[in-house]
Short mmCIF file of C-alpha atoms in Angstrom, two decimals:
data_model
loop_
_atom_site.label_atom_id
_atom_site.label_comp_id
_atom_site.label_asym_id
_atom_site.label_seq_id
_atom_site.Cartn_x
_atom_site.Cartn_y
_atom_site.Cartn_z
CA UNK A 1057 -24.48 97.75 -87.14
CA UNK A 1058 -24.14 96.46 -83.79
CA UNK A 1059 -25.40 99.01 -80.46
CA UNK A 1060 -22.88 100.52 -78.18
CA UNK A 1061 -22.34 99.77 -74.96
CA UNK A 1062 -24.19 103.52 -74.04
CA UNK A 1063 -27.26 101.66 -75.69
CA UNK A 1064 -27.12 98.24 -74.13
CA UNK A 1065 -27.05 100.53 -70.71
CA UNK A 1066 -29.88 102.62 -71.92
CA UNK A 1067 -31.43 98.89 -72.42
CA UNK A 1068 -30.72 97.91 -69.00
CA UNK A 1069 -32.50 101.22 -67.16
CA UNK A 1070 -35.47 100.98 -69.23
CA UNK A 1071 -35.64 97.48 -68.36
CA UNK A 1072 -35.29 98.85 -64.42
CA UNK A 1073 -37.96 100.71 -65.06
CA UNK A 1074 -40.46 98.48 -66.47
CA UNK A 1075 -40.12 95.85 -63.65
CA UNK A 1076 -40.62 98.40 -61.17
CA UNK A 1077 -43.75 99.18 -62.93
CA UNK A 1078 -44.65 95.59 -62.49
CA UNK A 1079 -44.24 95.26 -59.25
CA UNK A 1080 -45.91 98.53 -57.97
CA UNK A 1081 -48.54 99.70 -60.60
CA UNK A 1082 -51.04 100.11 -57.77
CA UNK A 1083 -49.49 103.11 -56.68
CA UNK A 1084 -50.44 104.84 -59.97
CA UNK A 1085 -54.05 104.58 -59.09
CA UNK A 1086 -53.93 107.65 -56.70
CA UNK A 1087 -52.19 110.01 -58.97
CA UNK A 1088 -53.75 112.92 -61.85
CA UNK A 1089 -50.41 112.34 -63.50
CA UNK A 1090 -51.58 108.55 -63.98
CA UNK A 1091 -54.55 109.38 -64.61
CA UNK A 1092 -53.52 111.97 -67.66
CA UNK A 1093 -51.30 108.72 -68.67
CA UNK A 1094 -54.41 106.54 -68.77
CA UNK A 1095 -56.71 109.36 -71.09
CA UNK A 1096 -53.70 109.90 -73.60
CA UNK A 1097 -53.75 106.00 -74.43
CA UNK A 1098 -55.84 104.94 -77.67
CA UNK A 1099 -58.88 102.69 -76.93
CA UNK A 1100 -58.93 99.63 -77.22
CA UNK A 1101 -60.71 98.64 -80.72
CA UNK A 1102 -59.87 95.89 -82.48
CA UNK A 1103 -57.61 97.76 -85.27
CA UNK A 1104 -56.69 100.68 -85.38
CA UNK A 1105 -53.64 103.23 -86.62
CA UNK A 1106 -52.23 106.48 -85.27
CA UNK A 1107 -49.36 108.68 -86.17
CA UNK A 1108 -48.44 111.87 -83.52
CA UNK A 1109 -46.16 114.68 -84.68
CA UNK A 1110 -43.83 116.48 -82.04
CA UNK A 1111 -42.63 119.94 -82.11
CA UNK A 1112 -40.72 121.69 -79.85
CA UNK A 1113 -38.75 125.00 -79.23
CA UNK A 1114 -34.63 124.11 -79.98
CA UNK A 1115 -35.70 120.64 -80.46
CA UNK A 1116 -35.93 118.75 -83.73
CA UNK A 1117 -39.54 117.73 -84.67
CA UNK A 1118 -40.24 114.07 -84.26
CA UNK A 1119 -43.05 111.92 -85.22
CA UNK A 1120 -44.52 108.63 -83.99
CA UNK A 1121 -46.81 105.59 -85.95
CA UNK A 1122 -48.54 103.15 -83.55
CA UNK A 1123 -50.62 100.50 -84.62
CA UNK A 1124 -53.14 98.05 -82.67
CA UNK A 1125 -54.37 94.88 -84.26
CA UNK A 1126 -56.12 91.94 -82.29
CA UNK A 1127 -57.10 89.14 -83.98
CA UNK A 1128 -58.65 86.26 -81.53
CA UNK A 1129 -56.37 85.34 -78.48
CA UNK A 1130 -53.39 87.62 -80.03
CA UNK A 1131 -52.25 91.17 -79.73
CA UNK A 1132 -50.00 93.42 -81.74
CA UNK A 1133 -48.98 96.88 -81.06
CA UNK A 1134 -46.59 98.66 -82.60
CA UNK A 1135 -44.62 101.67 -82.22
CA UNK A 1136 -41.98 103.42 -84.88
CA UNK A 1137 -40.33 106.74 -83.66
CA UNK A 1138 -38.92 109.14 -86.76
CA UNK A 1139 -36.73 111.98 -86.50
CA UNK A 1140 -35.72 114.51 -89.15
CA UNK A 1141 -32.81 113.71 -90.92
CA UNK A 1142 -30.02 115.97 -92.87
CA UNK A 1143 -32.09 115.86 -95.84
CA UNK A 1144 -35.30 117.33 -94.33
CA UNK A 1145 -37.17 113.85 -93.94
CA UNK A 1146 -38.50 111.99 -91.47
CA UNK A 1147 -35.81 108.78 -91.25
CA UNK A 1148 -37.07 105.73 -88.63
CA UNK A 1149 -34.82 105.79 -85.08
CA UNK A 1150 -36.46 103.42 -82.97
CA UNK A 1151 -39.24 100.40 -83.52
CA UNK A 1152 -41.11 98.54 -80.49
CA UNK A 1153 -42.82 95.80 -81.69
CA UNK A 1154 -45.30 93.92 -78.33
CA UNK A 1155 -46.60 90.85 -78.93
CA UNK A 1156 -49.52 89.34 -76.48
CA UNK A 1157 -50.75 86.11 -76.53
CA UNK A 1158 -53.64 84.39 -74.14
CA UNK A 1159 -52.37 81.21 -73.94
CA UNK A 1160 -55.34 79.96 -72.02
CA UNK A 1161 -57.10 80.78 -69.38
CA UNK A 1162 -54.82 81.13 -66.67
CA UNK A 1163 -51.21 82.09 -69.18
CA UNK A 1164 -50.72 85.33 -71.10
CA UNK A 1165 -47.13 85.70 -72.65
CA UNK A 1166 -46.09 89.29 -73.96
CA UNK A 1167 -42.81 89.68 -75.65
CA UNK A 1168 -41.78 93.28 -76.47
CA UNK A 1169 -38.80 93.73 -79.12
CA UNK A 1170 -36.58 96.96 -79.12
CA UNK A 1171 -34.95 98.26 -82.46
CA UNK A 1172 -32.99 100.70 -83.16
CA UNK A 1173 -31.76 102.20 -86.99
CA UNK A 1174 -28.01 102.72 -87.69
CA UNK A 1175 -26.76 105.57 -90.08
CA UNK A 1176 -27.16 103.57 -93.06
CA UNK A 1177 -30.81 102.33 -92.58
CA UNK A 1178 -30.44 99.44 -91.41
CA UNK A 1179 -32.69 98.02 -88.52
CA UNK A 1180 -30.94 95.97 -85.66
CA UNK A 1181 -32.62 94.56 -82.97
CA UNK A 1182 -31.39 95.98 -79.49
CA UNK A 1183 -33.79 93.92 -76.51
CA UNK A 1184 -35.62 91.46 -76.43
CA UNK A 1185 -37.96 91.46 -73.27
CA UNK A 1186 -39.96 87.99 -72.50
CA UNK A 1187 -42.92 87.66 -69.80
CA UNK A 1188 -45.59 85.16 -68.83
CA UNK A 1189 -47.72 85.62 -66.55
CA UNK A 1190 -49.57 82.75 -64.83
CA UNK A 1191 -52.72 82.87 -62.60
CA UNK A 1192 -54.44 80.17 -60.40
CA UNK A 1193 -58.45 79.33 -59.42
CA UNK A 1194 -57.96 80.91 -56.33
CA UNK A 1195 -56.34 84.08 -57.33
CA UNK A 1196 -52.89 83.42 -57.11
CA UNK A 1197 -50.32 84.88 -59.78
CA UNK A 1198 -46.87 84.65 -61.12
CA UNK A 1199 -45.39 86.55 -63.42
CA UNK A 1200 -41.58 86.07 -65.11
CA UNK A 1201 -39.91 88.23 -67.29
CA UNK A 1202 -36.55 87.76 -68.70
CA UNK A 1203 -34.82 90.57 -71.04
CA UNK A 1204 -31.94 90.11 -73.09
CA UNK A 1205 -29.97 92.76 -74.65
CA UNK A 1206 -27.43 92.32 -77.98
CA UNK A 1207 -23.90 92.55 -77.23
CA UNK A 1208 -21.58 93.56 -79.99
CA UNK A 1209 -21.58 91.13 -82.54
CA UNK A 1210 -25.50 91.16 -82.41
CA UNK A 1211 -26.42 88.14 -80.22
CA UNK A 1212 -28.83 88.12 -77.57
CA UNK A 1213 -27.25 88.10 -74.12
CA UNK A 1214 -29.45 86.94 -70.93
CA UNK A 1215 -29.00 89.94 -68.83
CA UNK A 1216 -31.76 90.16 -66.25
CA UNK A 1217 -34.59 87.28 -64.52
CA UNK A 1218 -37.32 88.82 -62.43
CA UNK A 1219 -40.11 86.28 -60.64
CA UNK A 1220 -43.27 87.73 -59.13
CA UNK A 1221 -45.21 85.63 -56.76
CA UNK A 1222 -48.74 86.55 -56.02
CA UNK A 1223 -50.83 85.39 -53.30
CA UNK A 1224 -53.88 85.93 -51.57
CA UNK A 1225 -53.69 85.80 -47.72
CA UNK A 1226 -57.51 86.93 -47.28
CA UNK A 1227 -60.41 87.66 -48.87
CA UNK A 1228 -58.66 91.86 -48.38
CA UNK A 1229 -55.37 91.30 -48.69
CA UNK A 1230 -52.29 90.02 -50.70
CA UNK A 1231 -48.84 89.24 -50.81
CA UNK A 1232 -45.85 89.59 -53.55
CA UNK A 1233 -42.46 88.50 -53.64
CA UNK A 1234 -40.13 89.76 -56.19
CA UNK A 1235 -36.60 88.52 -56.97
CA UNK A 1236 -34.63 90.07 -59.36
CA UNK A 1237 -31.54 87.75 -61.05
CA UNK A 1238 -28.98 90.21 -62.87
CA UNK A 1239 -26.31 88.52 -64.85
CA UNK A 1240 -22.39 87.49 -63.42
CA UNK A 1241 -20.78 88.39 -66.19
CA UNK A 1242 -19.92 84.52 -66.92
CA UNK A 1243 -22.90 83.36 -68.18
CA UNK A 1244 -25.02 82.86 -64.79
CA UNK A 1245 -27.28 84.79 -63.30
CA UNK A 1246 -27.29 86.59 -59.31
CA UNK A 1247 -29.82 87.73 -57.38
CA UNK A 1248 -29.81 90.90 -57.10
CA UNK A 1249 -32.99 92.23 -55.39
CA UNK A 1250 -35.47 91.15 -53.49
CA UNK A 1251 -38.95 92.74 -52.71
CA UNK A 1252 -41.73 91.90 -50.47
CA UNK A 1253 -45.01 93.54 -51.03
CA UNK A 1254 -47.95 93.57 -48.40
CA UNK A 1255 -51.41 95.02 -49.84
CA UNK A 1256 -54.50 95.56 -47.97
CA UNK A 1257 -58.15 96.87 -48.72
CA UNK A 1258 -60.31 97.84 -46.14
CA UNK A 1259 -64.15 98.37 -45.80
CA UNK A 1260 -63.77 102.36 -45.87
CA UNK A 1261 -62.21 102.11 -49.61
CA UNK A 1262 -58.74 102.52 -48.28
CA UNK A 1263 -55.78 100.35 -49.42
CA UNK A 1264 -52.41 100.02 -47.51
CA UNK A 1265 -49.21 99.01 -48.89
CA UNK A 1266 -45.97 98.20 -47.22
CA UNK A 1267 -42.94 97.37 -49.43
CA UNK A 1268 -39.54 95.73 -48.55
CA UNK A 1269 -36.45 95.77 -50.10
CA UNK A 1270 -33.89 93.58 -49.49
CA UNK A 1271 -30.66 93.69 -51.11
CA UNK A 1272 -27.26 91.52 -50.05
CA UNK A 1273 -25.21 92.36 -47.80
CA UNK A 1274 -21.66 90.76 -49.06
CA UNK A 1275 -21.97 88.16 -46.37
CA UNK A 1276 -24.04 85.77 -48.20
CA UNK A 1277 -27.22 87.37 -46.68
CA UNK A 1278 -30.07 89.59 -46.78
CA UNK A 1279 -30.18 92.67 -45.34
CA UNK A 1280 -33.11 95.65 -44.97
CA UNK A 1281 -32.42 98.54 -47.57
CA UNK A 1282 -35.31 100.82 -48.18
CA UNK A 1283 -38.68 100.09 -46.96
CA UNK A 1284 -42.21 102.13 -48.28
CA UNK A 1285 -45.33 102.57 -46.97
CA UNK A 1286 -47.99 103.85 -49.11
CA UNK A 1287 -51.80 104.51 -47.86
CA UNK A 1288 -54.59 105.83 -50.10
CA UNK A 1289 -58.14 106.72 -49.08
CA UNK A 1290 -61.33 107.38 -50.75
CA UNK A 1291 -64.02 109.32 -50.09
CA UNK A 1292 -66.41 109.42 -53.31
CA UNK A 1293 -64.55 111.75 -55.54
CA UNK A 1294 -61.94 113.03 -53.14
CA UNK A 1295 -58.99 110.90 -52.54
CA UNK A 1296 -55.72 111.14 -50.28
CA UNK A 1297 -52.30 109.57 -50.30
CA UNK A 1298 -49.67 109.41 -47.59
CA UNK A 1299 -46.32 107.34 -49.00
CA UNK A 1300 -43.31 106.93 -46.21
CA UNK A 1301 -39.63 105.73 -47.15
CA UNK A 1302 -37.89 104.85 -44.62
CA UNK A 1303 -33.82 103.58 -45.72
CA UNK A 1304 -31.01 101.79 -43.71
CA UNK A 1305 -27.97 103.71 -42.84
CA UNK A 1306 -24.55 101.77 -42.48
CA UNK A 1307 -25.61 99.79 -39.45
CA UNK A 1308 -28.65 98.57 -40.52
CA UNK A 1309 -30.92 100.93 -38.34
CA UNK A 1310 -34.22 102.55 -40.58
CA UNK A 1311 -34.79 105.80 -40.39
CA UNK A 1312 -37.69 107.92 -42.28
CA UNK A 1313 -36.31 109.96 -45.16
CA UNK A 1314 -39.32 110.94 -47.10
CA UNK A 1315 -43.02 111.77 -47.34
CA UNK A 1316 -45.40 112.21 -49.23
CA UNK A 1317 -48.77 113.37 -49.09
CA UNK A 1318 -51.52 113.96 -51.75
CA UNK A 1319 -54.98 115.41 -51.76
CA UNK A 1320 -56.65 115.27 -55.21
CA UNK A 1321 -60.70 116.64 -55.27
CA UNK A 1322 -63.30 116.68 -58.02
CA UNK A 1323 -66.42 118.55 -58.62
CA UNK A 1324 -69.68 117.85 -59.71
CA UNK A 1325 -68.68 119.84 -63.04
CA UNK A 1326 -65.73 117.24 -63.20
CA UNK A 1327 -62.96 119.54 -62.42
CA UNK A 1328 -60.21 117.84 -60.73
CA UNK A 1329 -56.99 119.48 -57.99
CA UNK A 1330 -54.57 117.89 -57.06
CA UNK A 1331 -51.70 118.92 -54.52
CA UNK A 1332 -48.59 116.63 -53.56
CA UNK A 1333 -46.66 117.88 -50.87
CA UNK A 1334 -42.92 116.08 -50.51
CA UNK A 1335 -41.18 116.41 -47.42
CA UNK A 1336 -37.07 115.08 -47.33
CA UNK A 1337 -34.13 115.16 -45.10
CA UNK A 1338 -31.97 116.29 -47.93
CA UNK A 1339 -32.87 120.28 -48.70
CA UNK A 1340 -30.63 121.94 -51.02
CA UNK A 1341 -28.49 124.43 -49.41
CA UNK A 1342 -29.71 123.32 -45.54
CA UNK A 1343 -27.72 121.07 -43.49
CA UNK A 1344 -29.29 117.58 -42.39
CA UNK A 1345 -30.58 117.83 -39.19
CA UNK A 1346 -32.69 114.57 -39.40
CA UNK A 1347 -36.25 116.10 -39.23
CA UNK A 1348 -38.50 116.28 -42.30
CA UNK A 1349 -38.82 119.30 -44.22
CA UNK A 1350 -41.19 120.61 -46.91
CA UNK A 1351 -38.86 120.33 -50.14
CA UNK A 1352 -41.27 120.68 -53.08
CA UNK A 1353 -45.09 120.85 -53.73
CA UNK A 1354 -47.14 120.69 -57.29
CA UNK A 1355 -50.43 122.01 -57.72
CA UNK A 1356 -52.48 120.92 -60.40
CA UNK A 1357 -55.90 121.55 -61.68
CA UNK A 1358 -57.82 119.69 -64.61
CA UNK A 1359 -60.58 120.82 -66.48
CA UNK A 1360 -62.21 119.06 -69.29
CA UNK A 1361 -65.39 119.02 -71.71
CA UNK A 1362 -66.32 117.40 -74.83
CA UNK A 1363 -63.75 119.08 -76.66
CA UNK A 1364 -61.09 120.20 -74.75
CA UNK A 1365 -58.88 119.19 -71.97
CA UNK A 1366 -56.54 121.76 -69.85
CA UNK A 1367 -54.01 120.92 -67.06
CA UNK A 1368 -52.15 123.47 -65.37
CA UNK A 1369 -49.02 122.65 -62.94
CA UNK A 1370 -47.64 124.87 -60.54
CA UNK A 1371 -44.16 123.90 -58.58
CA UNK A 1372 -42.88 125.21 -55.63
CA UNK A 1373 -39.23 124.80 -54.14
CA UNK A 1374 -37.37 126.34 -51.52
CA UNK A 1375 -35.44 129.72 -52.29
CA UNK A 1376 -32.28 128.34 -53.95
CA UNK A 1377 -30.33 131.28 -52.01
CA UNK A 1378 -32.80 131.36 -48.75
CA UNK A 1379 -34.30 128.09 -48.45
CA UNK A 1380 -34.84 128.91 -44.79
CA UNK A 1381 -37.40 131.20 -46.33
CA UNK A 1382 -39.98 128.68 -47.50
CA UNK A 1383 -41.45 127.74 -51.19
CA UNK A 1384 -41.64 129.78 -53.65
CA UNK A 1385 -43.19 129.23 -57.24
CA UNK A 1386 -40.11 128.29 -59.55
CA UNK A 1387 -42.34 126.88 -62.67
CA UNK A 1388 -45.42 126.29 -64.21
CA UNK A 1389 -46.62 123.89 -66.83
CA UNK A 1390 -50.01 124.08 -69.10
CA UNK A 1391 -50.95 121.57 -71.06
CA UNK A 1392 -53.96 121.80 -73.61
CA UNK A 1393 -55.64 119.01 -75.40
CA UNK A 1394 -58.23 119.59 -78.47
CA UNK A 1395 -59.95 116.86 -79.60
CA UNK A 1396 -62.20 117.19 -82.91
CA UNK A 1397 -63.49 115.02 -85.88
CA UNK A 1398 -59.87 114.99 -87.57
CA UNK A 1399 -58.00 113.94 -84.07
CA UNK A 1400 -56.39 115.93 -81.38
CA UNK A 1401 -54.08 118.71 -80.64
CA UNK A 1402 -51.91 118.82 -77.54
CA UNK A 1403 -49.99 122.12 -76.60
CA UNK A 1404 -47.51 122.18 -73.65
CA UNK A 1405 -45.75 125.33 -72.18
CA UNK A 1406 -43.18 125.24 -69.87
CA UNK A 1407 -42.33 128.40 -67.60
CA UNK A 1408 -39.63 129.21 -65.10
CA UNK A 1409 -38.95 131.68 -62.63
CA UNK A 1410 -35.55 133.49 -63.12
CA UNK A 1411 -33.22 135.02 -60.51
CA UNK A 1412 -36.00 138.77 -60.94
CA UNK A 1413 -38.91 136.44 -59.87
CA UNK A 1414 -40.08 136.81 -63.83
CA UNK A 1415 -41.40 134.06 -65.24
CA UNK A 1416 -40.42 133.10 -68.99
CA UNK A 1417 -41.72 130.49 -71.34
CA UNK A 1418 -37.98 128.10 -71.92
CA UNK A 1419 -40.85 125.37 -73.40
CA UNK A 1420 -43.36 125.03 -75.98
CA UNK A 1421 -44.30 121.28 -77.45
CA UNK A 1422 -46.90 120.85 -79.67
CA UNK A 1423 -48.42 117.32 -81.01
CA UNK A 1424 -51.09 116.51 -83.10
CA UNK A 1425 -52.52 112.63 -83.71
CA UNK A 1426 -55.03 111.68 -86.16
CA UNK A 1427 -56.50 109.49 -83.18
CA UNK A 1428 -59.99 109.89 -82.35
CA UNK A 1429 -60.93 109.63 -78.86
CA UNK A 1430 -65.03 108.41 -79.44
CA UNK A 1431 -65.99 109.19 -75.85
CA UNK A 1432 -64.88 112.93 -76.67
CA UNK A 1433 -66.55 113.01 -79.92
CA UNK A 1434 -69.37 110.55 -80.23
CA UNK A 1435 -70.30 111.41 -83.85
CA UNK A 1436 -66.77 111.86 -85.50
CA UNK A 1437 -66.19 109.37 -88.20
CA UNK A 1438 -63.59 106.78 -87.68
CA UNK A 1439 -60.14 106.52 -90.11
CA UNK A 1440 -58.79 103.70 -88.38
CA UNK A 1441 -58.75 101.09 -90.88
CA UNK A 1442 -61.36 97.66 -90.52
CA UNK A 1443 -60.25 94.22 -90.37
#
């Protein structure tokens, strides 16, 4: 069964997404969110299996398989989502299949391949995503992916190009340009997008990084659409973020429309807060008056030991009636992880505030993995599989 077009479009933002994870993975660095990302990835043994089940409240359950297997210069990770189907079992809905290879020692080529399951069982494949990635003695890098999606009769259709040039400009700082080809609809491809990408380290553990976005202007040339300015600092433990975005009105002429500003702390005892403060133009239920104003901030705090990991999230918005009035807390979020000799247990609750300031739990999620995290429990015995 061939995918719809709502799939192939599905295809195409996911593919969005990735390449702007290429191009500005750096940014993650300064982030808890990232960094809760980073912990709730598998390590990185040679083989190993995993399967997660998903429950929610008014939500099907769900359950996930993901496998790891490198054997000398290649890599193989797989991923099968399963949903419940009208006979009370688990049926397959989507595969991802990534396949990295070390060419040498300057090329790595990954090629990640998308399925999806129709209603009679059968598996057809849905995107094909292709990138090397090619580095230089002195540091340089490029990287190309390509991604193809099926169209209706089940061929693969070139649908999007992206080059990444990397290079170093000093011993501190770097340079990337991005182009991103998207197809004519006859066969070619167009640019698209361009991005520029200035990076910076300093001395004082600080890194700056100014990004450019170009985008056509019907005329045949380039014009200035959205430009971001991102600085983290460190400080030991404690870490800040400021990130401008700055955007071209109808004449061309820049003008700040957002900001961000982080401050995440730890403590000796390896508890971790982290507030992001976002300030916009745009306010819900205020007209623009071109200043900056405090639309949203999230609280979190992280606390961990050897067998146990809790996150709690607190929002806070303007007054959807007054938002003259200031922020007040419309949700919170707690997440719990276990970990133990049999795997781990993650619990999520959701709360919001209702229109009587009452806070009431619309969320609870609940997986469990038979993954073993070995830096949470040193002794547990392993049941991934040798090879």
């Amino acid at each position: 069964m061939a995918p719809s077009q709502r799939e192939n479009r599905i295809a195409v933002s996911a593919t969005n997404l990735l390449l702007t994870s290429m191009i500005s993975a750096i940014l993650c660095a300064g982030s808890i969110v990232c960094a809760e990302a980073q912990d709730a990835q598998p390590n990185t043994n040679e083989s190993w299996t995993a399967t997660t089940q998903t429950s929610a409240d008014n939500a099907s359950p769900s359950r996930t398989t993901e496998s790891h297997v490198k054997s000398g210069n290649r890599t193989v990770d797989k991923q099968r989502m399963e949903v419940l189907g009208p006979d009370g079992r688990y049926q397959p809905d989507s595969d991802t299949e990534k396949e990295t290879i070390e060419v040498n020692a300057t090329t790595t080529r990954t090629v990640v391949r998308t399925y999806r399951w129709d209603a009679n069982g059968r598996r057809y494949l849905v995107q094909v995503m292709d990138e090397e990635a090619r580095s230089s003695a002195i540091g340089d890098t490029q990287v190309v992916r390509t991604t193809s999606n099926s169209d209706v009769n089940g061929n693969l259709q070139l649908v999007q190009r992206a080059v990444a040039d990397t290079r170093k400009t000093s011993p501190d700082a770097q340079e990337t340009k991005t182009t991103v080809y998207l197809s004519d609809g006859n066969g070619g491809l167009t640019p698209s997008v361009r991005t520029q990408e200035l990076e910076k380290r300093s001395a004082d553990h600080s890194v700056e990084v100014k990004k450019t976005t170009l985008l056509p202007d019907g005329n045949g040339n380039w014009a200035v659409g959205e430009v971001k300015e991102n600085t983290i600092k460190e400080d030991g433990k404690n870490r800040t973020s400021e990130e401008r975005v700055s955007r071209a009105d109808l004449e061309g002429r820049l003008s700040e429309v957002s900001r961000t500003v982080g401050k995440e702390t730890e403590t000796a005892a390896g508890e971790k807060s982290n507030t992001v403060e976002t300030y916009s133009v745009d306010v819900a239920g205020l007209t623009r008056d071109g200043s900056l104003h405090l639309n949203q901030r999230v609280a979190t705090v992280q606390k961990k030991d050897s067998a146990s990991k809790t996150t709690e999230e607190q929002i806070e918005q303007p007054n959807p009636g007054n938002p003259s009035d200031g922020l007040q807390v419309s949700g919170k979020t707690k997440y719990t992880v276990r970990y133990a000799a049999a795997g781990t247990q993650q619990t999520k609750t959701i709360q919001t505030r209702d229109v009587n300031g009452t806070f009431n739990v619309i969320s609870v999620q609940k997986e469990k993995s038979d993954l073993v995290p070995p830096a949470q429990v040193p002794n547990a015995p392993s049941h991934k599989p040798q090879q």
